[in-house]
PDB file of C-alpha atoms and ligand atoms in Angstrom:
ATOM      1  CA  MET A   1      -4.983 -16.763   6.592  1.00  0.00           C
ATOM      2  CA  MET A   2      -3.615 -13.650   4.921  1.00  0.00           C
ATOM      3  CA  LYS A   3      -6.134 -10.855   4.532  1.00  0.00           C
ATOM      4  CA  MET A   4      -6.702  -9.348   1.068  1.00  0.00           C
ATOM      5  CA  LEU A   5      -5.033  -5.994   1.756  1.00  0.00           C
ATOM      6  CA  GLU A   6      -2.298  -7.037   4.183  1.00  0.00           C
ATOM      7  CA  GLY A   7       0.926  -5.160   3.438  1.00  0.00           C
ATOM      8  CA  LYS A   8      -0.919  -2.344   1.667  1.00  0.00           C
ATOM      9  CA  THR A   9      -1.236   1.225   2.904  1.00  0.00           C
ATOM     10  CA  ALA A  10      -4.445   3.169   2.473  1.00  0.00           C
ATOM     11  CA  LEU A  11      -4.815   6.928   2.835  1.00  0.00           C
ATOM     12  CA  VAL A  12      -8.413   7.988   3.404  1.00  0.00           C
ATOM     13  CA  THR A  13      -8.935  11.752   3.409  1.00  0.00           C
ATOM     14  CA  GLY A  14     -11.689  13.034   5.692  1.00  0.00           C
ATOM     15  CA  SER A  15     -11.758   9.780   7.648  1.00  0.00           C
ATOM     16  CA  THR A  16     -12.581  11.180  11.090  1.00  0.00           C
ATOM     17  CA  SER A  17     -16.293  10.893  10.345  1.00  0.00           C
ATOM     18  CA  GLY A  18     -19.058   9.517   8.144  1.00  0.00           C
ATOM     19  CA  ILE A  19     -18.269   7.713   4.895  1.00  0.00           C
ATOM     20  CA  GLY A  20     -14.488   8.152   5.194  1.00  0.00           C
ATOM     21  CA  LEU A  21     -14.427   6.526   8.627  1.00  0.00           C
ATOM     22  CA  GLY A  22     -16.583   3.657   7.319  1.00  0.00           C
ATOM     23  CA  ILE A  23     -14.127   3.087   4.470  1.00  0.00           C
ATOM     24  CA  ALA A  24     -11.078   3.300   6.763  1.00  0.00           C
ATOM     25  CA  ILE A  25     -12.631   0.635   9.015  1.00  0.00           C
ATOM     26  CA  ALA A  26     -13.472  -1.690   6.099  1.00  0.00           C
ATOM     27  CA  LEU A  27      -9.974  -1.380   4.573  1.00  0.00           C
ATOM     28  CA  ALA A  28      -8.408  -2.021   7.998  1.00  0.00           C
ATOM     29  CA  GLU A  29     -10.617  -5.111   8.386  1.00  0.00           C
ATOM     30  CA  GLN A  30      -8.987  -6.346   5.164  1.00  0.00           C
ATOM     31  CA  GLY A  31      -5.565  -5.828   6.764  1.00  0.00           C
ATOM     32  CA  ALA A  32      -4.476  -2.503   5.218  1.00  0.00           C
ATOM     33  CA  ASN A  33      -2.495  -0.030   7.291  1.00  0.00           C
ATOM     34  CA  ILE A  34      -4.362   3.257   7.414  1.00  0.00           C
ATOM     35  CA  ILE A  35      -3.421   6.919   7.260  1.00  0.00           C
ATOM     36  CA  MET A  36      -6.323   8.924   8.580  1.00  0.00           C
ATOM     37  CA  ASN A  37      -7.037  12.593   7.964  1.00  0.00           C
ATOM     38  CA  GLY A  38      -9.757  15.069   8.808  1.00  0.00           C
ATOM     39  CA  PHE A  39     -10.934  17.496  11.467  1.00  0.00           C
ATOM     40  CA  GLY A  40     -13.188  17.323  14.497  1.00  0.00           C
ATOM     41  CA  GLU A  41     -13.395  14.465  16.985  1.00  0.00           C
ATOM     42  CA  LYS A  42     -10.460  12.520  15.601  1.00  0.00           C
ATOM     43  CA  ASP A  43      -9.385  10.537  18.687  1.00  0.00           C
ATOM     44  CA  ALA A  44     -12.419   8.232  18.866  1.00  0.00           C
ATOM     45  CA  ALA A  45     -12.159   7.535  15.120  1.00  0.00           C
ATOM     46  CA  ILE A  46      -8.442   6.702  15.360  1.00  0.00           C
ATOM     47  CA  THR A  47      -9.055   4.408  18.355  1.00  0.00           C
ATOM     48  CA  GLN A  48     -11.794   2.586  16.444  1.00  0.00           C
ATOM     49  CA  VAL A  49      -9.517   1.858  13.463  1.00  0.00           C
ATOM     50  CA  LYS A  50      -6.503   0.974  15.663  1.00  0.00           C
ATOM     51  CA  ALA A  51      -8.654  -1.630  17.445  1.00  0.00           C
ATOM     52  CA  LEU A  52      -8.614  -3.629  14.206  1.00  0.00           C
ATOM     53  CA  GLY A  53      -4.946  -4.433  14.769  1.00  0.00           C
ATOM     54  CA  VAL A  54      -3.406  -2.598  11.814  1.00  0.00           C
ATOM     55  CA  GLU A  55      -0.932   0.276  11.901  1.00  0.00           C
ATOM     56  CA  VAL A  56      -2.723   3.596  11.977  1.00  0.00           C
ATOM     57  CA  GLU A  57      -1.286   7.076  11.535  1.00  0.00           C
ATOM     58  CA  TYR A  58      -3.036  10.425  11.418  1.00  0.00           C
ATOM     59  CA  HIS A  59      -2.118  13.541   9.461  1.00  0.00           C
ATOM     60  CA  GLY A  60      -4.145  16.705   9.950  1.00  0.00           C
ATOM     61  CA  ALA A  61      -3.580  18.276   6.513  1.00  0.00           C
ATOM     62  CA  ASP A  62      -6.211  20.817   5.538  1.00  0.00           C
ATOM     63  CA  MET A  63      -7.327  19.484   2.169  1.00  0.00           C
ATOM     64  CA  SER A  64      -7.864  23.001   0.859  1.00  0.00           C
ATOM     65  CA  LYS A  65      -4.111  23.684   1.120  1.00  0.00           C
ATOM     66  CA  ALA A  66      -1.688  22.247  -1.441  1.00  0.00           C
ATOM     67  CA  LEU A  67       1.350  22.645   0.823  1.00  0.00           C
ATOM     68  CA  GLU A  68      -0.288  20.719   3.662  1.00  0.00           C
ATOM     69  CA  ILE A  69      -1.335  17.954   1.245  1.00  0.00           C
ATOM     70  CA  GLU A  70       2.267  17.754   0.009  1.00  0.00           C
ATOM     71  CA  ASP A  71       3.428  17.427   3.614  1.00  0.00           C
ATOM     72  CA  MET A  72       0.925  14.592   4.219  1.00  0.00           C
ATOM     73  CA  MET A  73       2.084  12.701   1.125  1.00  0.00           C
ATOM     74  CA  ARG A  74       5.751  13.080   2.178  1.00  0.00           C
ATOM     75  CA  PHE A  75       4.751  11.764   5.613  1.00  0.00           C
ATOM     76  CA  ALA A  76       3.051   8.737   3.986  1.00  0.00           C
ATOM     77  CA  GLU A  77       6.161   7.989   1.972  1.00  0.00           C
ATOM     78  CA  LYS A  78       8.468   8.286   4.978  1.00  0.00           C
ATOM     79  CA  ARG A  79       6.266   6.194   7.250  1.00  0.00           C
ATOM     80  CA  PHE A  80       4.984   3.491   4.879  1.00  0.00           C
ATOM     81  CA  GLY A  81       7.025   3.912   1.678  1.00  0.00           C
ATOM     82  CA  GLY A  82       3.996   5.358  -0.150  1.00  0.00           C
ATOM     83  CA  VAL A  83       0.262   4.996  -0.599  1.00  0.00           C
ATOM     84  CA  ASP A  84      -1.200   1.921  -2.358  1.00  0.00           C
ATOM     85  CA  ILE A  85      -4.856   2.775  -1.889  1.00  0.00           C
ATOM     86  CA  LEU A  86      -5.896   6.400  -2.100  1.00  0.00           C
ATOM     87  CA  VAL A  87      -9.440   7.285  -1.120  1.00  0.00           C
ATOM     88  CA  ASN A  88     -10.274  10.904  -1.910  1.00  0.00           C
ATOM     89  CA  ASN A  89     -13.224  11.415   0.392  1.00  0.00           C
ATOM     90  CA  ALA A  90     -12.921  14.748   2.260  1.00  0.00           C
ATOM     91  CA  GLY A  91     -15.765  17.012   1.306  1.00  0.00           C
ATOM     92  CA  ILE A  92     -17.985  19.869   2.408  1.00  0.00           C
ATOM     93  CA  GLN A  93     -21.307  21.275   1.268  1.00  0.00           C
ATOM     94  CA  HIS A  94     -22.993  24.675   1.087  1.00  0.00           C
ATOM     95  CA  VAL A  95     -26.489  25.292  -0.158  1.00  0.00           C
ATOM     96  CA  ALA A  96     -27.587  28.598  -1.758  1.00  0.00           C
ATOM     97  CA  ASN A  97     -28.767  30.012  -5.057  1.00  0.00           C
ATOM     98  CA  ILE A  98     -25.959  31.050  -7.399  1.00  0.00           C
ATOM     99  CA  GLU A  99     -26.569  34.784  -6.969  1.00  0.00           C
ATOM    100  CA  ASP A 100     -26.328  34.397  -3.177  1.00  0.00           C
ATOM    101  CA  PHE A 101     -23.512  31.827  -3.119  1.00  0.00           C
ATOM    102  CA  PRO A 102     -20.662  33.149  -0.933  1.00  0.00           C
ATOM    103  CA  VAL A 103     -17.492  33.317  -3.042  1.00  0.00           C
ATOM    104  CA  ASP A 104     -15.361  31.911  -0.236  1.00  0.00           C
ATOM    105  CA  ARG A 105     -17.688  28.848   0.031  1.00  0.00           C
ATOM    106  CA  TRP A 106     -17.401  28.281  -3.745  1.00  0.00           C
ATOM    107  CA  ASP A 107     -13.591  28.406  -3.492  1.00  0.00           C
ATOM    108  CA  ALA A 108     -13.499  26.100  -0.465  1.00  0.00           C
ATOM    109  CA  ILE A 109     -15.807  23.495  -2.045  1.00  0.00           C
ATOM    110  CA  ILE A 110     -13.827  23.401  -5.291  1.00  0.00           C
ATOM    111  CA  ALA A 111     -10.550  23.176  -3.337  1.00  0.00           C
ATOM    112  CA  ILE A 112     -11.619  20.451  -0.878  1.00  0.00           C
ATOM    113  CA  ASN A 113     -14.026  18.396  -3.027  1.00  0.00           C
ATOM    114  CA  LEU A 114     -12.050  18.537  -6.289  1.00  0.00           C
ATOM    115  CA  THR A 115      -8.578  20.096  -6.327  1.00  0.00           C
ATOM    116  CA  SER A 116      -7.360  18.116  -3.303  1.00  0.00           C
ATOM    117  CA  ALA A 117      -7.883  14.884  -5.277  1.00  0.00           C
ATOM    118  CA  PHE A 118      -5.680  16.241  -8.076  1.00  0.00           C
ATOM    119  CA  HIS A 119      -2.913  16.907  -5.535  1.00  0.00           C
ATOM    120  CA  THR A 120      -3.112  13.567  -3.723  1.00  0.00           C
ATOM    121  CA  THR A 121      -3.339  11.682  -7.025  1.00  0.00           C
ATOM    122  CA  ARG A 122      -0.360  13.400  -8.651  1.00  0.00           C
ATOM    123  CA  LEU A 123       1.712  12.869  -5.499  1.00  0.00           C
ATOM    124  CA  ALA A 124       0.689   9.221  -4.942  1.00  0.00           C
ATOM    125  CA  MET A 125       1.257   8.246  -8.579  1.00  0.00           C
ATOM    126  CA  PRO A 126       5.077   7.853  -8.715  1.00  0.00           C
ATOM    127  CA  VAL A 127       5.143   5.136  -6.015  1.00  0.00           C
ATOM    128  CA  MET A 128       2.061   3.401  -7.448  1.00  0.00           C
ATOM    129  CA  LYS A 129       3.782   3.332 -10.862  1.00  0.00           C
ATOM    130  CA  GLN A 130       6.970   1.979  -9.329  1.00  0.00           C
ATOM    131  CA  ARG A 131       4.985  -0.832  -7.671  1.00  0.00           C
ATOM    132  CA  ASN A 132       2.690  -1.231 -10.686  1.00  0.00           C
ATOM    133  CA  TRP A 133      -0.260  -1.489  -8.318  1.00  0.00           C
ATOM    134  CA  GLY A 134      -2.654   1.112  -7.030  1.00  0.00           C
ATOM    135  CA  ARG A 135      -6.280   1.780  -6.287  1.00  0.00           C
ATOM    136  CA  ILE A 136      -7.616   5.324  -6.438  1.00  0.00           C
ATOM    137  CA  ILE A 137     -11.187   5.672  -5.260  1.00  0.00           C
ATOM    138  CA  ASN A 138     -12.816   9.062  -5.565  1.00  0.00           C
ATOM    139  CA  ILE A 139     -15.889   9.617  -3.440  1.00  0.00           C
ATOM    140  CA  ALA A 140     -17.951  11.718  -5.815  1.00  0.00           C
ATOM    141  CA  SER A 141     -21.730  11.776  -5.406  1.00  0.00           C
ATOM    142  CA  VAL A 142     -24.894  11.215  -7.344  1.00  0.00           C
ATOM    143  CA  HIS A 143     -24.330  14.953  -7.849  1.00  0.00           C
ATOM    144  CA  GLY A 144     -21.407  13.944 -10.054  1.00  0.00           C
ATOM    145  CA  LEU A 145     -24.017  12.526 -12.439  1.00  0.00           C
ATOM    146  CA  VAL A 146     -27.072  14.759 -12.041  1.00  0.00           C
ATOM    147  CA  ALA A 147     -27.726  18.189 -10.522  1.00  0.00           C
ATOM    148  CA  SER A 148     -29.879  19.697  -7.792  1.00  0.00           C
ATOM    149  CA  ALA A 149     -30.748  23.362  -7.415  1.00  0.00           C
ATOM    150  CA  GLN A 150     -28.756  25.426  -4.882  1.00  0.00           C
ATOM    151  CA  LYS A 151     -25.703  23.163  -5.039  1.00  0.00           C
ATOM    152  CA  SER A 152     -23.706  24.852  -7.810  1.00  0.00           C
ATOM    153  CA  ALA A 153     -20.250  24.462  -6.278  1.00  0.00           C
ATOM    154  CA  TYR A 154     -20.870  20.928  -5.046  1.00  0.00           C
ATOM    155  CA  VAL A 155     -22.335  19.730  -8.362  1.00  0.00           C
ATOM    156  CA  ALA A 156     -19.508  21.392 -10.316  1.00  0.00           C
ATOM    157  CA  ALA A 157     -16.865  19.823  -8.048  1.00  0.00           C
ATOM    158  CA  LYS A 158     -18.483  16.375  -8.155  1.00  0.00           C
ATOM    159  CA  HIS A 159     -18.917  16.413 -11.949  1.00  0.00           C
ATOM    160  CA  GLY A 160     -15.274  17.536 -12.035  1.00  0.00           C
ATOM    161  CA  ILE A 161     -14.050  14.646  -9.920  1.00  0.00           C
ATOM    162  CA  VAL A 162     -15.900  12.175 -12.160  1.00  0.00           C
ATOM    163  CA  GLY A 163     -13.941  13.685 -15.073  1.00  0.00           C
ATOM    164  CA  LEU A 164     -10.670  13.478 -13.154  1.00  0.00           C
ATOM    165  CA  THR A 165     -11.477   9.828 -12.379  1.00  0.00           C
ATOM    166  CA  LYS A 166     -11.813   8.993 -16.079  1.00  0.00           C
ATOM    167  CA  VAL A 167      -8.555  10.747 -17.033  1.00  0.00           C
ATOM    168  CA  THR A 168      -6.653   9.056 -14.187  1.00  0.00           C
ATOM    169  CA  ALA A 169      -8.048   5.677 -15.268  1.00  0.00           C
ATOM    170  CA  LEU A 170      -7.118   6.227 -18.926  1.00  0.00           C
ATOM    171  CA  GLU A 171      -3.594   7.443 -18.252  1.00  0.00           C
ATOM    172  CA  ASN A 172      -2.976   4.242 -16.285  1.00  0.00           C
ATOM    173  CA  ALA A 173      -5.104   1.840 -18.284  1.00  0.00           C
ATOM    174  CA  GLN A 174      -2.193  -0.464 -19.105  1.00  0.00           C
ATOM    175  CA  THR A 175      -0.845  -0.553 -15.568  1.00  0.00           C
ATOM    176  CA  GLY A 176      -1.940  -2.175 -12.329  1.00  0.00           C
ATOM    177  CA  ILE A 177      -3.375   1.145 -11.165  1.00  0.00           C
ATOM    178  CA  THR A 178      -7.137   1.633 -11.378  1.00  0.00           C
ATOM    179  CA  CYS A 179      -9.183   4.703 -10.627  1.00  0.00           C
ATOM    180  CA  ASN A 180     -12.935   4.711 -10.064  1.00  0.00           C
ATOM    181  CA  ALA A 181     -15.543   6.940  -8.487  1.00  0.00           C
ATOM    182  CA  ILE A 182     -18.308   6.047  -6.057  1.00  0.00           C
ATOM    183  CA  CYS A 183     -21.449   8.169  -6.302  1.00  0.00           C
ATOM    184  CA  PRO A 184     -23.565   7.928  -3.150  1.00  0.00           C
ATOM    185  CA  GLY A 185     -27.094   9.217  -2.798  1.00  0.00           C
ATOM    186  CA  TRP A 186     -28.249  10.444   0.638  1.00  0.00           C
ATOM    187  CA  VAL A 187     -26.165   9.008   3.495  1.00  0.00           C
ATOM    188  CA  LEU A 188     -27.036  10.107   7.024  1.00  0.00           C
ATOM    189  CA  THR A 189     -23.701  11.638   8.065  1.00  0.00           C
ATOM    190  CA  PRO A 190     -22.995  15.004   9.760  1.00  0.00           C
ATOM    191  CA  LEU A 191     -22.820  16.570   6.252  1.00  0.00           C
ATOM    192  CA  VAL A 192     -26.437  15.579   5.561  1.00  0.00           C
ATOM    193  CA  GLN A 193     -27.690  16.000   9.133  1.00  0.00           C
ATOM    194  CA  LYS A 194     -27.037  19.746   8.695  1.00  0.00           C
ATOM    195  CA  GLN A 195     -29.375  19.743   5.681  1.00  0.00           C
ATOM    196  CA  VAL A 196     -31.977  17.747   7.649  1.00  0.00           C
ATOM    197  CA  ASP A 197     -31.778  20.277  10.512  1.00  0.00           C
ATOM    198  CA  ALA A 198     -32.151  23.209   8.095  1.00  0.00           C
ATOM    199  CA  ARG A 199     -35.187  21.584   6.499  1.00  0.00           C
ATOM    200  CA  ALA A 200     -36.809  20.797   9.864  1.00  0.00           C
ATOM    201  CA  GLU A 201     -36.408  24.405  10.912  1.00  0.00           C
ATOM    202  CA  LYS A 202     -37.604  25.899   7.625  1.00  0.00           C
ATOM    203  CA  GLU A 203     -40.661  23.687   7.311  1.00  0.00           C
ATOM    204  CA  LYS A 204     -41.389  23.546  11.057  1.00  0.00           C
ATOM    205  CA  VAL A 205     -41.418  19.738  11.101  1.00  0.00           C
ATOM    206  CA  SER A 206     -39.681  17.144  13.297  1.00  0.00           C
ATOM    207  CA  ASN A 207     -36.239  15.814  12.434  1.00  0.00           C
ATOM    208  CA  GLU A 208     -37.729  12.448  11.445  1.00  0.00           C
ATOM    209  CA  GLU A 209     -40.266  14.154   9.185  1.00  0.00           C
ATOM    210  CA  ALA A 210     -37.503  16.252   7.595  1.00  0.00           C
ATOM    211  CA  LYS A 211     -35.509  13.076   6.843  1.00  0.00           C
ATOM    212  CA  LYS A 212     -38.550  11.530   5.154  1.00  0.00           C
ATOM    213  CA  LEU A 213     -39.123  14.684   3.093  1.00  0.00           C
ATOM    214  CA  LEU A 214     -35.496  14.762   1.995  1.00  0.00           C
ATOM    215  CA  LEU A 215     -35.530  11.109   0.943  1.00  0.00           C
ATOM    216  CA  SER A 216     -38.930  11.156  -0.772  1.00  0.00           C
ATOM    217  CA  GLU A 217     -37.859  14.024  -3.026  1.00  0.00           C
ATOM    218  CA  LYS A 218     -34.864  12.269  -4.597  1.00  0.00           C
ATOM    219  CA  GLN A 219     -34.215   8.739  -3.346  1.00  0.00           C
ATOM    220  CA  PRO A 220     -36.858   6.235  -4.526  1.00  0.00           C
ATOM    221  CA  SER A 221     -35.853   3.547  -1.994  1.00  0.00           C
ATOM    222  CA  GLY A 222     -36.917   5.906   0.803  1.00  0.00           C
ATOM    223  CA  GLU A 223     -33.885   4.723   2.779  1.00  0.00           C
ATOM    224  CA  PHE A 224     -30.471   6.192   3.411  1.00  0.00           C
ATOM    225  CA  VAL A 225     -27.390   4.530   1.921  1.00  0.00           C
ATOM    226  CA  THR A 226     -25.008   3.524   4.739  1.00  0.00           C
ATOM    227  CA  PRO A 227     -21.252   4.121   5.084  1.00  0.00           C
ATOM    228  CA  GLU A 228     -20.858   0.346   5.529  1.00  0.00           C
ATOM    229  CA  GLN A 229     -22.484  -0.359   2.140  1.00  0.00           C
ATOM    230  CA  LEU A 230     -20.249   2.212   0.439  1.00  0.00           C
ATOM    231  CA  ALA A 231     -17.202   0.802   2.206  1.00  0.00           C
ATOM    232  CA  ALA A 232     -18.004  -2.681   0.886  1.00  0.00           C
ATOM    233  CA  LEU A 233     -17.957  -1.274  -2.661  1.00  0.00           C
ATOM    234  CA  ALA A 234     -14.607   0.408  -1.976  1.00  0.00           C
ATOM    235  CA  VAL A 235     -13.202  -2.932  -0.770  1.00  0.00           C
ATOM    236  CA  PHE A 236     -14.514  -4.584  -3.941  1.00  0.00           C
ATOM    237  CA  PHE A 237     -12.713  -1.957  -6.063  1.00  0.00           C
ATOM    238  CA  CYS A 238      -9.502  -3.029  -4.294  1.00  0.00           C
ATOM    239  CA  SER A 239     -10.036  -6.718  -5.057  1.00  0.00           C
ATOM    240  CA  PRO A 240      -8.482  -8.656  -7.961  1.00  0.00           C
ATOM    241  CA  ALA A 241     -11.987  -9.126  -9.439  1.00  0.00           C
ATOM    242  CA  ALA A 242     -12.154  -5.364 -10.023  1.00  0.00           C
ATOM    243  CA  THR A 243      -8.891  -5.103 -11.981  1.00  0.00           C
ATOM    244  CA  GLN A 244     -10.667  -4.251 -15.234  1.00  0.00           C
ATOM    245  CA  ILE A 245     -13.094  -1.789 -13.706  1.00  0.00           C
ATOM    246  CA  ARG A 246     -11.510   1.453 -14.850  1.00  0.00           C
ATOM    247  CA  GLY A 247     -12.919   4.955 -14.899  1.00  0.00           C
ATOM    248  CA  VAL A 248     -16.452   4.158 -13.770  1.00  0.00           C
ATOM    249  CA  ALA A 249     -18.701   6.425 -11.740  1.00  0.00           C
ATOM    250  CA  TRP A 250     -20.675   3.829  -9.815  1.00  0.00           C
ATOM    251  CA  ASN A 251     -23.774   5.137  -8.131  1.00  0.00           C
ATOM    252  CA  MET A 252     -25.169   3.657  -4.922  1.00  0.00           C
ATOM    253  CA  ASP A 253     -28.142   5.906  -4.537  1.00  0.00           C
ATOM    254  CA  GLY A 254     -31.363   4.012  -3.825  1.00  0.00           C
ATOM    255  CA  GLY A 255     -32.449   4.610  -7.423  1.00  0.00           C
ATOM    256  CA  TRP A 256     -31.895   8.403  -7.464  1.00  0.00           C
ATOM    257  CA  ALA A 257     -30.151   8.622 -10.856  1.00  0.00           C
ATOM    258  CA  ALA A 258     -32.415   6.027 -12.503  1.00  0.00           C
ATOM    259  CA  GLN A 259     -35.281   8.506 -12.628  1.00  0.00           C
TER     260      GLN A 259
HETATM  261  P1  LIG B 301     -18.755  14.180   6.939  1.00  0.00           P
HETATM  262  O1  LIG B 301     -18.993  15.618   7.199  1.00  0.00           O
HETATM  263  O2  LIG B 301     -19.251  13.152   7.905  1.00  0.00           O
HETATM  264  O3  LIG B 301     -17.219  13.897   6.708  1.00  0.00           O
HETATM  265  C1  LIG B 301     -16.399  14.764   5.987  1.00  0.00           C
HETATM  266  C2  LIG B 301     -14.970  14.515   6.362  1.00  0.00           C
HETATM  267  O4  LIG B 301     -14.150  15.439   5.653  1.00  0.00           O
HETATM  268  C3  LIG B 301     -14.703  14.759   7.859  1.00  0.00           C
HETATM  269  O5  LIG B 301     -13.741  13.826   8.311  1.00  0.00           O
HETATM  270  C4  LIG B 301     -14.126  16.160   7.866  1.00  0.00           C
HETATM  271  O6  LIG B 301     -13.308  16.437   8.992  1.00  0.00           O
HETATM  272  C5  LIG B 301     -13.322  16.126   6.583  1.00  0.00           C
HETATM  273  N1  LIG B 301     -12.980  17.441   6.086  1.00  0.00           N
HETATM  274  C6  LIG B 301     -13.798  18.490   5.809  1.00  0.00           C
HETATM  275  N2  LIG B 301     -13.066  19.543   5.391  1.00  0.00           N
HETATM  276  C7  LIG B 301     -11.772  19.149   5.399  1.00  0.00           C
HETATM  277  C8  LIG B 301     -10.545  19.775   5.080  1.00  0.00           C
HETATM  278  N3  LIG B 301     -10.487  21.046   4.660  1.00  0.00           N
HETATM  279  N4  LIG B 301      -9.407  19.057   5.206  1.00  0.00           N
HETATM  280  C9  LIG B 301      -9.427  17.788   5.658  1.00  0.00           C
HETATM  281  N5  LIG B 301     -10.569  17.132   5.972  1.00  0.00           N
HETATM  282  C10 LIG B 301     -11.712  17.809   5.842  1.00  0.00           C
HETATM  283  O7  LIG B 301     -19.371  13.939   5.488  1.00  0.00           O
HETATM  284  P2  LIG B 301     -19.657  12.622   4.636  1.00  0.00           P
HETATM  285  O8  LIG B 301     -21.101  12.662   4.295  1.00  0.00           O
HETATM  286  O9  LIG B 301     -19.058  11.419   5.251  1.00  0.00           O
HETATM  287  O10 LIG B 301     -18.882  13.017   3.304  1.00  0.00           O
HETATM  288  C11 LIG B 301     -17.755  12.319   2.812  1.00  0.00           C
HETATM  289  C12 LIG B 301     -17.725  12.450   1.300  1.00  0.00           C
HETATM  290  O11 LIG B 301     -18.874  11.810   0.746  1.00  0.00           O
HETATM  291  C13 LIG B 301     -17.760  13.895   0.794  1.00  0.00           C
HETATM  292  O12 LIG B 301     -16.899  14.036  -0.311  1.00  0.00           O
HETATM  293  C14 LIG B 301     -19.197  14.066   0.361  1.00  0.00           C
HETATM  294  O13 LIG B 301     -19.341  15.043  -0.642  1.00  0.00           O
HETATM  295  C15 LIG B 301     -19.502  12.682  -0.162  1.00  0.00           C
HETATM  296  N6  LIG B 301     -20.937  12.371  -0.242  1.00  0.00           N
HETATM  297  C16 LIG B 301     -21.728  12.371   0.864  1.00  0.00           C
HETATM  298  C17 LIG B 301     -23.075  12.094   0.728  1.00  0.00           C
HETATM  299  C18 LIG B 301     -24.013  12.066   1.892  1.00  0.00           C
HETATM  300  O14 LIG B 301     -25.229  11.937   1.663  1.00  0.00           O
HETATM  301  N7  LIG B 301     -23.539  12.154   3.118  1.00  0.00           N
HETATM  302  C19 LIG B 301     -23.604  11.814  -0.529  1.00  0.00           C
HETATM  303  C20 LIG B 301     -22.769  11.829  -1.631  1.00  0.00           C
HETATM  304  C21 LIG B 301     -21.424  12.100  -1.466  1.00  0.00           C
END
């Protein structure tokens, strides 16, 4: 039986780890060929996705650099004829009060968490329009909907990407191209583990205790969201049933934003 995304190509930025890797795996399970991207321990991640029997390529573009993103999109076009499913996921975090926020961290967060999605979207669009089919999924955050102290750059970037999502959806509303955002609450990935470690050290508590403290503050369920749950939502956004879901910022946050 043909799988839902057979014949499609998905580019998932920041897919060497965490949520991005979870989404790459779920899209590959649906038969999509995958272009992976991101830093760090990439080989194990690539092997994991390749094991699903789809074609997998990797491009190491630094998502803070427009020229490298352009090179990645040219590579996607040469190798697969273009990108059908674009998942803008790469992201970083830095936590500090505004008056102490390092300017270079502000610039990097805005570039990686927001501007990179503008570049990939503008460059993926011509082929999507030609094919009259496309799925753009922006991994925002519950911080695209509400704020937390000490996360000025992150909250600004994530609110920004929710705005970009709506504009992209509207400009393509009468085409087969949809654009939506996913807004996760706490997910236990390396990005959050750093915040758990910092909290454990500051409050002189165990790692497990620090996780509980983090969750109890914001996430009423008291449980982390998982990459697999987020990936299932991304797959749903790619399905025919989701054709009229356009420009939403869908939170999966254990009740965080309901408060
Ligand atoms: P992660 O640290 O596990 O993964 C981040 C990925 O981005 C990695 O593959 C990393 O190599 C890549 N990356 C970082 N800088 C890059 C750059 N300059 N160029 C290319 N790739 C780069 O983090 P994660 O938690 O999986 O985060 C993924 C996305 O989900 C981010 O946009 C993050 O803001 C968002 N998010 C995470 C949480 C959470 O609780 N973990 C919650 C809400 C939203």
